[in-house]
Amino acid sequence: MYTQFFGNFLISKNIISAKDLLDALDLIPTSTASFGLLAVHSGLMTADELQSIEAMQKTEGKTFDELVISTGYMTQDSVASLKAKNIPDYLVLSQILIDKGKISYSEIENLLLEYQTDNEVFDMEGSAEQRDEIFMNIMTYCSMCGSNFSSKSMNYLSLFFNNLMHYICEDFHVLAVKECHDYHVDHYIAQKITGGLEVLSSFDMNQATAVKMASLYAKEDFDDSDMPIVHASIEDYLNLHNGLFMVNASNESTSEYTLLPPETILDQDIDFDEHTYELPIVFSFGTIHFIFRITDSK
Amino acid sequence: MKLEDAKILIGDDSVLARKQLKDTIASFGGKNFIEAANGDEAVLLFKDENPDIIFLDLVMPIKDGITAIKEIKEVNPEADIIVVSSVGTQKQLKAAIEAGINDFVQKPLNTALIKTILTARFEGR
């Protein structure tokens, strides 16, 4: 899960200029990353080893695959497994910059590592069983209601729980998900994403829970007299979460989305569209009702 | 110019984001802040106040950040604009660079990066 676009990272490190990045971005749709770079990025070989294989290719007339297997860097299975993986856009960007001579394999190996170390949001904490159970419950129920969740939708939900644990509180459990139609909101904060994935993600909660959630996120000690900034904090959290999803999607593929400004609605009846769901998330400080609708339009 | 003398415009629809950025810059010596809650206000305040540096979010109501950057650059092509946004996608970054930004800071806010940006432009306390 990357929190910063790789090209921006390279500019901030003064590795490339803004013009270098713009030129390279234009080439992404018609470019790909070499199998060797993919192997280096996956930790199966180092940049030095990659260069030695490339040198051997010139003298021995064998394919890259044959050489990495015969030299013992990879097995037939690991070659096949790596070839089946999708190539993320930041690797394609890296390859373009290597081919243009802006950066070497050794430099990119270190930069990718630094980038991931600097910007990685920890994978979902808690037990894998707990996470799988949550996802299975959501998917089973939503499928029964006629929703068809794609891998992009699952990535969105995975990041949602990841961020909830990272930025709010690790200690929660969820109750049964249910369809959400006519609903009276109390303190309701919502944001929409449009594009390849149409997303409504929103929270509804009582005032005390809103104050606590905002305090945890902003690392401030809010109280009932701070409601404007409490709402702004929860809007900011949603904006951060959705922004991170978009950055991840942008890093992994050419998917582009539009994020609309978040909004707060107080004490009102809302008639939600079909395939909107409510998932109560119970924390020690109160229950946050996660109301969401995810439609994969592609 | 000293940071304490610099006029700093912060444009973000989130009052929390404005407060956190203001607190961060103030911790390095910044004192003169102007705040805008949307892109339209940011452009108007830029014209009225002529700030030395502008921090702008991209996703804002009424007028988004990219439009605001373009309008500010029309008024003064030398305007020093830093984008601070959670939406650092390829498309947004490309649009922001083409519109003429000088830096792009990905949220959540990285205090060290803000310090680097300020140190490159202003003298400390």
Coordinates of C-alpha atoms in Angstrom, one line a residue:
Chain A
M1 CA 0.0 0.0 0.0
Y2 CA 1.8 3.1 -1.1
T3 CA 0.9 6.5 0.2
Q4 CA 2.9 8.5 -2.2
F5 CA 3.1 8.5 -5.9
F6 CA 6.5 7.1 -7.0
G7 CA 7.1 9.8 -9.5
N8 CA 6.6 12.5 -6.9
F9 CA 8.9 10.6 -4.6
L10 CA 11.7 10.7 -7.3
I11 CA 11.2 14.4 -7.8
S12 CA 11.3 15.1 -4.1
K13 CA 14.6 13.2 -4.0
N14 CA 16.0 15.3 -6.9
I15 CA 16.5 12.1 -8.9
I16 CA 14.5 13.4 -11.9
S17 CA 13.0 16.7 -12.9
A18 CA 9.3 17.5 -13.3
K19 CA 9.8 17.5 -17.0
D20 CA 11.5 14.0 -16.9
L21 CA 8.4 12.8 -15.1
L22 CA 5.9 14.4 -17.5
D23 CA 7.8 12.9 -20.5
A24 CA 7.9 9.4 -18.8
L25 CA 4.2 9.5 -17.8
D26 CA 3.2 10.1 -21.4
L27 CA 5.0 6.8 -22.3
I28 CA 3.4 4.6 -19.7
P29 CA 0.4 3.5 -21.7
T30 CA 2.7 2.1 -24.5
S31 CA 5.5 0.7 -22.3
T32 CA 6.1 -2.2 -20.0
A33 CA 8.7 -3.3 -17.4
S34 CA 11.2 -5.9 -18.2
F35 CA 11.0 -9.3 -16.6
G36 CA 14.4 -8.6 -15.0
L37 CA 13.2 -5.4 -13.3
L38 CA 10.2 -7.3 -12.0
A39 CA 12.5 -10.0 -10.6
V40 CA 14.6 -7.3 -8.9
H41 CA 11.6 -5.6 -7.5
S42 CA 10.3 -9.0 -6.2
G43 CA 13.6 -9.6 -4.4
L44 CA 14.4 -12.7 -6.4
M45 CA 17.7 -11.2 -7.7
T46 CA 19.7 -8.1 -7.2
A47 CA 20.4 -5.3 -9.7
D48 CA 24.0 -6.6 -10.0
E49 CA 22.8 -10.1 -10.7
L50 CA 20.4 -8.8 -13.3
Q51 CA 23.2 -7.0 -15.1
S52 CA 25.4 -10.2 -15.0
I53 CA 22.5 -12.1 -16.6
E54 CA 22.0 -9.5 -19.2
A55 CA 25.8 -9.7 -20.0
M56 CA 25.5 -13.5 -20.3
Q57 CA 22.6 -13.1 -22.7
K58 CA 24.8 -11.3 -25.1
T59 CA 27.6 -13.9 -25.0
E60 CA 25.6 -17.2 -24.6
G61 CA 22.6 -16.5 -26.8
K62 CA 20.2 -17.9 -24.3
T63 CA 16.9 -16.4 -23.2
F64 CA 16.6 -14.5 -19.9
D65 CA 14.4 -17.2 -18.5
E66 CA 16.8 -20.0 -19.4
L67 CA 19.7 -18.1 -17.8
V68 CA 18.0 -17.2 -14.5
I69 CA 17.0 -20.9 -14.1
S70 CA 20.3 -22.4 -15.1
T71 CA 22.2 -20.0 -12.8
G72 CA 19.9 -20.9 -9.9
Y73 CA 18.5 -17.4 -9.3
M74 CA 15.0 -18.6 -10.0
T75 CA 13.1 -21.9 -10.6
Q76 CA 10.7 -22.6 -13.4
D77 CA 7.8 -22.2 -10.9
S78 CA 9.0 -18.8 -9.7
V79 CA 9.5 -17.6 -13.3
A80 CA 5.9 -18.7 -14.1
S81 CA 4.6 -17.2 -11.0
L82 CA 6.3 -13.8 -11.6
K83 CA 5.1 -13.7 -15.2
A84 CA 1.6 -14.2 -14.1
K85 CA 1.7 -11.0 -11.9
N86 CA 0.4 -7.7 -13.0
I87 CA 3.0 -5.1 -13.6
P88 CA 2.4 -2.0 -11.5
D89 CA 2.7 1.4 -13.2
Y90 CA 5.5 2.5 -11.0
L91 CA 7.7 -0.3 -12.3
V92 CA 6.8 0.7 -15.9
L93 CA 7.8 4.3 -14.9
S94 CA 11.0 2.9 -13.5
Q95 CA 11.8 1.0 -16.7
I96 CA 11.2 4.1 -18.8
L97 CA 13.6 6.1 -16.7
I98 CA 16.2 3.3 -16.9
D99 CA 15.8 3.1 -20.7
K100 CA 16.2 6.8 -20.9
G101 CA 19.4 6.7 -18.9
K102 CA 18.0 8.8 -16.1
I103 CA 18.6 6.2 -13.5
S104 CA 20.4 2.8 -13.2
Y105 CA 19.1 -0.6 -12.1
S106 CA 21.2 -0.3 -8.9
E107 CA 19.7 3.1 -8.1
I108 CA 16.2 2.0 -8.8
E109 CA 16.6 -1.1 -6.6
N110 CA 17.6 1.1 -3.7
L111 CA 15.0 3.8 -4.4
L112 CA 12.1 1.2 -4.6
L113 CA 13.2 -0.2 -1.3
E114 CA 13.4 3.3 0.3
Y115 CA 10.1 4.3 -1.3
Q116 CA 8.3 1.2 0.1
T117 CA 10.0 1.6 3.5
D118 CA 9.1 5.3 3.7
N119 CA 5.6 5.0 2.5
E120 CA 4.3 1.6 3.3
V121 CA 1.1 1.5 5.4
F122 CA 1.2 -1.6 7.4
D123 CA -0.8 -4.5 6.1
M124 CA -4.0 -5.1 8.0
E125 CA -3.1 -5.9 11.5
G126 CA -5.1 -8.4 13.7
S127 CA -5.6 -11.9 12.7
A128 CA -6.0 -13.0 9.1
E129 CA -8.9 -15.1 10.2
Q130 CA -10.7 -12.1 11.6
R131 CA -10.1 -10.1 8.4
D132 CA -11.2 -13.0 6.2
E133 CA -14.3 -13.5 8.2
I134 CA -15.3 -9.9 7.9
F135 CA -14.7 -9.9 4.1
M136 CA -16.6 -13.2 3.7
N137 CA -19.6 -11.9 5.6
I138 CA -19.7 -8.7 3.6
M139 CA -19.3 -10.5 0.3
T140 CA -21.8 -13.2 1.0
Y141 CA -24.4 -10.8 2.1
C142 CA -23.8 -8.3 -0.7
S143 CA -23.8 -11.1 -3.3
M144 CA -27.2 -12.3 -2.0
C145 CA -28.4 -8.8 -2.5
G146 CA -27.3 -8.8 -6.1
S147 CA -24.0 -6.9 -5.7
N148 CA -21.0 -8.3 -7.5
F149 CA -17.7 -7.3 -5.9
S150 CA -14.6 -7.1 -8.0
S151 CA -11.0 -7.3 -6.9
K152 CA -10.9 -3.4 -7.0
S153 CA -13.9 -3.3 -4.6
M154 CA -12.1 -5.8 -2.3
N155 CA -9.0 -3.7 -2.4
Y156 CA -11.0 -0.7 -1.4
L157 CA -12.5 -2.5 1.6
S158 CA -9.2 -4.0 2.6
L159 CA -7.6 -0.5 2.6
F160 CA -10.6 0.8 4.5
F161 CA -10.1 -1.6 7.4
N162 CA -6.3 -1.1 7.2
N163 CA -6.7 2.7 7.5
L164 CA -9.3 2.3 10.3
M165 CA -6.8 0.3 12.3
H166 CA -3.8 2.6 11.4
Y167 CA -5.4 6.0 11.9
I168 CA -8.3 5.4 14.4
C169 CA -8.1 2.3 16.6
E170 CA -7.1 -1.3 16.1
D171 CA -9.6 -2.7 18.6
F172 CA -13.0 -3.2 17.0
H173 CA -15.4 -5.8 15.8
V174 CA -18.1 -5.7 13.2
L175 CA -21.8 -6.7 13.4
A176 CA -23.8 -8.1 10.5
V177 CA -23.8 -6.0 7.3
K178 CA -27.3 -5.1 6.0
E179 CA -28.9 -3.3 3.2
C180 CA -29.5 0.4 3.9
H181 CA -32.5 2.2 2.4
D182 CA -34.4 4.8 4.4
Y183 CA -32.1 5.8 7.2
H184 CA -32.1 8.6 9.8
V185 CA -28.6 9.9 10.1
D186 CA -27.3 11.6 13.2
H187 CA -23.7 12.9 12.6
Y188 CA -23.2 11.7 9.0
I189 CA -20.0 12.3 7.0
A190 CA -19.8 11.1 3.4
Q191 CA -17.6 11.3 0.4
K192 CA -17.9 9.9 -3.2
I193 CA -15.4 8.7 -5.7
T194 CA -16.3 8.6 -9.4
G195 CA -14.5 6.9 -12.2
G196 CA -13.8 3.2 -12.9
L197 CA -15.1 2.5 -9.4
E198 CA -18.1 4.4 -8.1
V199 CA -17.9 4.6 -4.4
L200 CA -19.9 6.2 -1.6
S201 CA -18.2 5.8 1.7
S202 CA -19.7 7.4 4.8
F203 CA -19.9 7.2 8.5
D204 CA -22.9 7.8 10.8
M205 CA -22.6 8.0 14.5
N206 CA -23.8 9.8 17.6
Q207 CA -22.1 12.9 18.9
A208 CA -20.0 11.3 21.6
T209 CA -18.6 8.8 19.2
A210 CA -17.9 11.5 16.6
V211 CA -16.0 13.5 19.2
K212 CA -13.9 10.5 20.2
M213 CA -13.2 9.3 16.6
A214 CA -12.1 12.8 15.6
S215 CA -9.9 13.2 18.7
L216 CA -8.2 9.9 17.9
Y217 CA -7.6 10.8 14.3
A218 CA -6.5 14.4 14.9
K219 CA -4.6 13.5 18.1
E220 CA -6.4 16.3 19.8
D221 CA -8.7 16.4 22.8
F222 CA -12.0 17.6 21.3
D223 CA -15.2 18.0 23.3
D224 CA -18.9 18.8 22.5
S225 CA -18.1 22.5 21.9
D226 CA -15.8 21.6 19.0
M227 CA -18.3 20.1 16.7
P228 CA -17.3 22.0 13.5
I229 CA -13.7 20.8 13.8
V230 CA -14.9 17.3 14.9
H231 CA -16.8 17.0 11.6
A232 CA -13.9 18.5 9.7
S233 CA -11.6 15.9 11.2
I234 CA -13.8 13.0 10.2
E235 CA -14.2 14.5 6.7
D236 CA -10.4 14.8 6.6
Y237 CA -10.0 11.2 7.6
L238 CA -12.4 10.0 4.8
N239 CA -10.6 12.3 2.4
L240 CA -7.2 10.8 3.4
H241 CA -8.5 7.2 3.1
N242 CA -10.1 7.8 -0.3
G243 CA -7.0 9.7 -1.5
L244 CA -4.8 6.8 -0.5
F245 CA -7.0 4.4 -2.4
M246 CA -6.7 6.6 -5.5
V247 CA -2.9 6.9 -5.1
N248 CA -2.6 3.1 -4.8
A249 CA -4.9 2.6 -7.8
S250 CA -2.8 5.1 -9.7
N251 CA 0.4 3.3 -8.8
E252 CA -0.9 -0.1 -9.7
S253 CA -2.5 0.7 -13.0
T254 CA -3.7 3.6 -15.2
S255 CA -6.9 3.7 -13.3
E256 CA -7.9 7.3 -12.5
Y257 CA -10.7 8.4 -10.3
T258 CA -12.2 11.7 -9.2
L259 CA -12.7 12.5 -5.5
L260 CA -15.5 14.8 -4.6
P261 CA -15.3 17.0 -1.6
P262 CA -16.6 15.4 1.6
E263 CA -19.8 16.6 3.2
T264 CA -21.4 16.5 6.7
I265 CA -25.2 16.0 7.2
L266 CA -26.8 16.3 10.6
D267 CA -30.0 14.8 11.9
Q268 CA -31.8 14.0 8.6
D269 CA -33.6 11.2 6.8
I270 CA -31.7 9.9 3.8
D271 CA -33.1 7.6 1.1
F272 CA -30.1 5.7 -0.1
D273 CA -29.7 4.1 -3.6
E274 CA -30.0 0.4 -4.2
H275 CA -27.0 -1.7 -3.2
T276 CA -26.0 0.6 -0.3
Y277 CA -25.0 -1.3 2.8
E278 CA -24.5 -0.5 6.4
L279 CA -21.8 -2.2 8.5
P280 CA -21.8 -1.4 12.2
I281 CA -18.2 -1.2 13.5
V282 CA -18.1 -1.4 17.3
F283 CA -15.3 0.3 19.1
S284 CA -14.9 0.6 22.9
F285 CA -15.8 4.3 22.6
G286 CA -19.0 3.8 20.4
T287 CA -20.3 2.4 17.2
I288 CA -19.5 3.8 13.8
H289 CA -22.0 2.8 11.1
F290 CA -20.0 2.5 7.9
I291 CA -22.5 3.1 5.0
F292 CA -21.1 2.2 1.6
R293 CA -21.9 1.5 -2.0
I294 CA -19.3 0.3 -4.4
T295 CA -20.1 -0.2 -8.0
D296 CA -17.4 -1.4 -10.5
S297 CA -18.4 0.3 -13.7
K298 CA -15.8 -1.5 -15.8
Chain B
M1 CA 13.3 36.8 3.7
K2 CA 12.7 35.4 7.2
L3 CA 9.9 32.9 7.6
E4 CA 8.4 35.1 10.4
D5 CA 8.0 37.9 7.9
A6 CA 6.5 35.8 5.1
K7 CA 2.8 36.0 4.3
I8 CA 1.5 32.4 4.0
L9 CA -1.7 31.5 2.3
I10 CA -3.2 28.1 3.2
G11 CA -6.1 27.0 1.0
D12 CA -7.9 23.8 2.2
D13 CA -11.6 23.2 2.8
S14 CA -10.8 21.2 5.9
V15 CA -10.4 23.4 9.0
L16 CA -8.4 20.6 10.5
A17 CA -6.0 20.4 7.6
R18 CA -5.5 24.2 7.7
K19 CA -5.0 24.1 11.5
Q20 CA -2.4 21.3 11.3
L21 CA -0.5 22.9 8.5
K22 CA -0.6 26.3 10.2
D23 CA 0.6 24.7 13.5
T24 CA 3.4 22.9 11.7
I25 CA 4.6 26.1 9.9
A26 CA 4.2 28.1 13.1
S27 CA 6.5 25.6 14.9
F28 CA 9.2 26.6 12.4
G29 CA 8.6 30.3 12.9
G30 CA 5.8 31.2 10.5
K31 CA 3.5 34.0 11.9
N32 CA 1.5 35.6 9.1
F33 CA -1.2 33.3 7.9
I34 CA -4.2 33.8 5.5
E35 CA -6.7 31.0 5.2
A36 CA -9.0 30.1 2.4
A37 CA -11.7 27.4 2.6
N38 CA -12.0 26.8 -1.1
G39 CA -10.3 27.5 -4.4
D40 CA -12.3 30.6 -5.1
E41 CA -11.4 32.2 -1.8
A42 CA -7.7 31.3 -2.4
V43 CA -7.6 33.1 -5.7
L44 CA -9.3 36.2 -4.3
L45 CA -7.0 36.3 -1.2
F46 CA -4.0 35.8 -3.5
K47 CA -5.0 38.9 -5.5
D48 CA -5.7 40.9 -2.4
E49 CA -2.9 39.9 -0.2
N50 CA -0.1 38.8 -2.6
P51 CA 1.3 36.1 -0.3
D52 CA 4.9 34.9 -0.5
I53 CA 4.0 31.2 -0.5
I54 CA 0.7 29.4 -1.1
F55 CA -0.2 25.9 0.2
L56 CA -3.2 24.5 -1.7
D57 CA -5.3 21.4 -1.5
L58 CA -6.6 19.9 -4.7
V59 CA -10.0 18.6 -3.8
M60 CA -12.0 21.7 -2.7
P61 CA -15.6 22.8 -3.2
I62 CA -16.7 25.7 -5.4
K63 CA -13.3 25.8 -7.2
D64 CA -10.8 22.9 -7.2
G65 CA -7.1 23.3 -6.6
I66 CA -6.0 22.9 -10.2
T67 CA -8.3 25.6 -11.4
A68 CA -7.2 27.9 -8.6
I69 CA -3.5 27.2 -9.4
K70 CA -4.1 28.2 -13.1
E71 CA -5.9 31.4 -12.1
I72 CA -3.2 32.4 -9.6
K73 CA -0.5 31.7 -12.2
E74 CA -2.4 34.0 -14.6
V75 CA -2.1 36.8 -12.1
N76 CA 1.5 36.0 -11.2
P77 CA 3.4 33.3 -13.1
E78 CA 6.1 33.5 -10.4
A79 CA 3.7 32.6 -7.6
D80 CA 5.2 29.9 -5.3
I81 CA 2.6 27.2 -5.0
I82 CA 2.9 24.0 -3.0
V83 CA 0.1 21.4 -3.4
V84 CA -0.7 19.5 -0.2
S85 CA -3.2 16.8 -1.0
S86 CA -4.1 13.2 -0.3
V87 CA -4.9 12.7 -4.0
G88 CA -1.4 12.3 -5.4
T89 CA -2.4 10.3 -8.5
Q90 CA -0.5 10.4 -11.8
K91 CA -3.3 12.5 -13.4
Q92 CA -3.5 15.0 -10.5
L93 CA 0.3 15.3 -10.2
K94 CA 0.7 15.8 -13.9
A95 CA -2.1 18.4 -14.0
A96 CA -0.5 20.2 -11.0
I97 CA 3.0 20.3 -12.5
E98 CA 1.6 21.5 -15.9
A99 CA -0.3 24.2 -14.0
G100 CA 3.0 25.4 -12.6
I101 CA 3.3 24.1 -9.0
N102 CA 6.6 24.2 -7.2
D103 CA 6.2 21.2 -5.0
F104 CA 3.7 18.5 -4.1
V105 CA 3.3 17.2 -0.6
Q106 CA 1.3 14.0 -0.1
K107 CA -1.0 13.8 2.9
P108 CA -0.8 12.7 5.7
L109 CA 1.4 15.7 6.4
N110 CA 5.1 15.0 6.6
T111 CA 6.6 17.6 8.9
A112 CA 10.1 17.0 7.7
L113 CA 9.1 17.7 4.1
I114 CA 7.3 20.9 5.1
K115 CA 10.5 22.0 6.9
T116 CA 12.6 21.2 3.8
I117 CA 10.3 23.3 1.7
L118 CA 10.4 26.2 4.1
T119 CA 14.1 26.0 4.6
A120 CA 14.7 26.2 0.9
R121 CA 12.8 29.4 0.7
F122 CA 13.1 31.3 3.9
E123 CA 15.6 32.0 6.7
G124 CA 14.8 30.5 10.0
R125 CA 14.2 32.3 13.2

